[in-house]
Backbone as numpy.savetxt, mean C-alpha at the origin, in Angstrom:
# Nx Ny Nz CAx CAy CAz Cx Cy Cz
-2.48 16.36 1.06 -1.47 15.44 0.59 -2.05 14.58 -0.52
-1.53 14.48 -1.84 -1.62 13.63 -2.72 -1.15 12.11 -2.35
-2.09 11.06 -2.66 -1.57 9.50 -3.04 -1.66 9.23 -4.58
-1.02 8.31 -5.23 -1.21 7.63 -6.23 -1.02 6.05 -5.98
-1.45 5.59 -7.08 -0.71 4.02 -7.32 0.82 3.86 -6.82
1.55 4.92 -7.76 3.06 5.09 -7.77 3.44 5.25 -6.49
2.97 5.76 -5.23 3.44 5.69 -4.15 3.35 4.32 -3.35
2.30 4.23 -3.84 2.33 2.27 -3.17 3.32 1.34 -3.81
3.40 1.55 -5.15 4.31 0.60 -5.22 5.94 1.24 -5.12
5.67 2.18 -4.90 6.86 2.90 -4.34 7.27 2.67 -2.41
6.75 2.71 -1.98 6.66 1.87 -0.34 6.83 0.43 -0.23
5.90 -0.44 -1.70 6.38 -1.87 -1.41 7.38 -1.99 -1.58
7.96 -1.70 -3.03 9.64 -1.84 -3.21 10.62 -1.49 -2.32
10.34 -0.25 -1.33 11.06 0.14 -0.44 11.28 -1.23 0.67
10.08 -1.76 1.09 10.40 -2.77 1.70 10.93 -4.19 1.24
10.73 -4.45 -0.73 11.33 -5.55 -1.23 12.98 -5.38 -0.84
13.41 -4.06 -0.99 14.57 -4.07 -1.17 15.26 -4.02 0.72
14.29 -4.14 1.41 14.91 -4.51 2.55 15.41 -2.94 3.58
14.76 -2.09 3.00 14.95 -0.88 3.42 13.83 -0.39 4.05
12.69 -0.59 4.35 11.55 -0.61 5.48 11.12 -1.97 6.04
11.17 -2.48 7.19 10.23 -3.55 7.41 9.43 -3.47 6.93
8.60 -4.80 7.18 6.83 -5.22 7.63 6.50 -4.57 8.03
6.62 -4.33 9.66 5.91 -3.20 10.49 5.80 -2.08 9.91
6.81 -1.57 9.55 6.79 0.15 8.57 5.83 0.12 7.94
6.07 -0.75 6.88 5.26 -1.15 5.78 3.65 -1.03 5.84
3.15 -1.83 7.02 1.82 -1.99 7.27 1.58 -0.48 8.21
2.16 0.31 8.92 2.57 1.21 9.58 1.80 2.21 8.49
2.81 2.63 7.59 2.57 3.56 6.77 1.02 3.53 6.08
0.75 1.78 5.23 -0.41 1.67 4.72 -1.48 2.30 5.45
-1.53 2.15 7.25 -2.45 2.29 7.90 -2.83 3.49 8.10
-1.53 4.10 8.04 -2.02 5.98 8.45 -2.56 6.52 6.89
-1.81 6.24 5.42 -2.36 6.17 4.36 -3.81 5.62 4.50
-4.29 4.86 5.11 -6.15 4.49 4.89 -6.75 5.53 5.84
-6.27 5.70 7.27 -6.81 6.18 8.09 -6.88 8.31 7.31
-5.96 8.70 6.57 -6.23 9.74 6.33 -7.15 9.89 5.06
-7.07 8.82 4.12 -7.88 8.43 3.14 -9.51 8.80 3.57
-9.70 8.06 4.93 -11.34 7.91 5.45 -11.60 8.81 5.30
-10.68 10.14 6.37 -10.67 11.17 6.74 -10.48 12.71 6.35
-10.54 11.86 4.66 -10.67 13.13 3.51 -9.34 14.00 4.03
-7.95 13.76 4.35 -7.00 14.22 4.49 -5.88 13.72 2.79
-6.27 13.14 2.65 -5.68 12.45 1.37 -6.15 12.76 -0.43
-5.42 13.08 -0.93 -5.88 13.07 -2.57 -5.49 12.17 -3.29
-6.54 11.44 -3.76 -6.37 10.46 -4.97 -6.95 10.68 -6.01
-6.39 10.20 -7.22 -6.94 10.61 -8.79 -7.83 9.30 -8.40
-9.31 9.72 -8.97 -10.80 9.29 -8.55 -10.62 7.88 -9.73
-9.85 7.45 -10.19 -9.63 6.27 -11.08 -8.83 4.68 -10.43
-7.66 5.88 -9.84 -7.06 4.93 -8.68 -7.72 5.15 -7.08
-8.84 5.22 -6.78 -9.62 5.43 -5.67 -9.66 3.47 -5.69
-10.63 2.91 -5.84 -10.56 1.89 -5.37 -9.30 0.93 -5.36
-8.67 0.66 -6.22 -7.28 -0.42 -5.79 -6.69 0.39 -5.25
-6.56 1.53 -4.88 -5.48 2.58 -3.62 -6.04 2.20 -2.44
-7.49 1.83 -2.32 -8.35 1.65 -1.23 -8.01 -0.04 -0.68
-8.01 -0.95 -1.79 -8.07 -2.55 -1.74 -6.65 -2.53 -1.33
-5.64 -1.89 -1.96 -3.66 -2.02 -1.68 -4.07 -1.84 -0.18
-3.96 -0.63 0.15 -4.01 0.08 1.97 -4.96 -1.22 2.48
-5.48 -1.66 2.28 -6.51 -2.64 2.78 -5.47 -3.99 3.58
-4.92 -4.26 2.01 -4.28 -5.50 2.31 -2.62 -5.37 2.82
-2.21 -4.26 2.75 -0.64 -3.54 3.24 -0.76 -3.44 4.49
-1.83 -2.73 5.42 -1.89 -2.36 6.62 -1.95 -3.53 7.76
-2.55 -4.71 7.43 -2.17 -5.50 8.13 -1.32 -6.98 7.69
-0.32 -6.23 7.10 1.36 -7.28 6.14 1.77 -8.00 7.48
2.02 -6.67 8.90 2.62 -7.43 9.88 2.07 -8.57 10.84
0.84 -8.53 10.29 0.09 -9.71 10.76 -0.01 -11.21 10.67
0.59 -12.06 11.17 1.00 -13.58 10.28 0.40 -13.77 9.84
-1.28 -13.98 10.23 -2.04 -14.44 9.23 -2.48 -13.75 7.91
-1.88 -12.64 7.83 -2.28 -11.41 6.78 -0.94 -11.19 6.20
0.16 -11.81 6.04 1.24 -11.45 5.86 1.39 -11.86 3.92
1.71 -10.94 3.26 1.95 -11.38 1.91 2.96 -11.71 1.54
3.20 -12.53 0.62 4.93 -13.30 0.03 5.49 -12.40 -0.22
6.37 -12.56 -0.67 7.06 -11.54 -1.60 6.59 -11.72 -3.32
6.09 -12.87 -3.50 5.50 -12.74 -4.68 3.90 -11.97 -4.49
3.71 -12.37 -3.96 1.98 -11.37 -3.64 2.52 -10.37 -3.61
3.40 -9.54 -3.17 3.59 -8.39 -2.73 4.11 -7.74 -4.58
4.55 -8.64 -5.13 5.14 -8.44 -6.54 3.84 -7.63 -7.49
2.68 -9.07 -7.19 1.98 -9.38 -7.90 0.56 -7.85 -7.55
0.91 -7.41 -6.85 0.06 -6.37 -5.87 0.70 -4.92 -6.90
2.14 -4.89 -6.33 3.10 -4.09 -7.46 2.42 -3.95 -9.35
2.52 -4.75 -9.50 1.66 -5.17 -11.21 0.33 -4.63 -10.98
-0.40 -4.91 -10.36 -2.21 -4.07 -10.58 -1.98 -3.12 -10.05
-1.01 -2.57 -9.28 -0.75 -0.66 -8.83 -0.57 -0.21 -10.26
0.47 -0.54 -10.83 1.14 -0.24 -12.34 0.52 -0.27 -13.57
-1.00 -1.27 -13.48 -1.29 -1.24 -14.37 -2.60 -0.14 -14.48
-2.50 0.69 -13.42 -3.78 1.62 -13.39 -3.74 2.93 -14.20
C-alpha cells in the first residue's frame, strides 16, 4: 500500500468537514504508523519524515491532552502540501 502527504491531508479534511470523527481520525493515523514501522506501507523517501511527524501527532487527536484545533489541524494541512 502506498501513503503520501496527499492522503493525510486528505483524512484531515475528511474530518474538517465533519465526515470522520476524532476517533476515526486518530484510528486511521494509528494503523497508518503501525504499518509504516512494519514496512507494510510505501512512502516517497522525501515525504518519509513529516508522513512520520503527521501519524505521530494524528494518532493520538482523540486524546484531550493531544487533541489539535482545528487551526493546528489547518496548519498541519499546509506542511503536508508544502512537501
Amino acid at each position: 500500500m502506498d501513503l503520501a502527504c496527499d492522503d493525510l491531508v486528505a483524512a484531515i479534511a475528511e474530518h474538517l468537514a465533519g465526515r470522520i470523527s476524532r476517533g476515526q481520525l486518530a484510528a486511521w493515523a494509528f494503523d497508518r504508523f503501525y504499518e509504516l514501522e512494519q514496512g507494510e506501507l510505501i512512502v516517497p523517501l522525501d515525504e518519509e519524515a513529516i508522513i512520520r511527524d503527521a501519524l505521530d501527532e494524528l494518532m493520538f487527536a482523540d486524546d484531550e491532552p493531544f487533541v489539535l484545533s482545528e487551526h493546528e489541524l489547518r496548519q498541519l494541512m499546509d506542511r503536508l502540501a508544502q512537501v
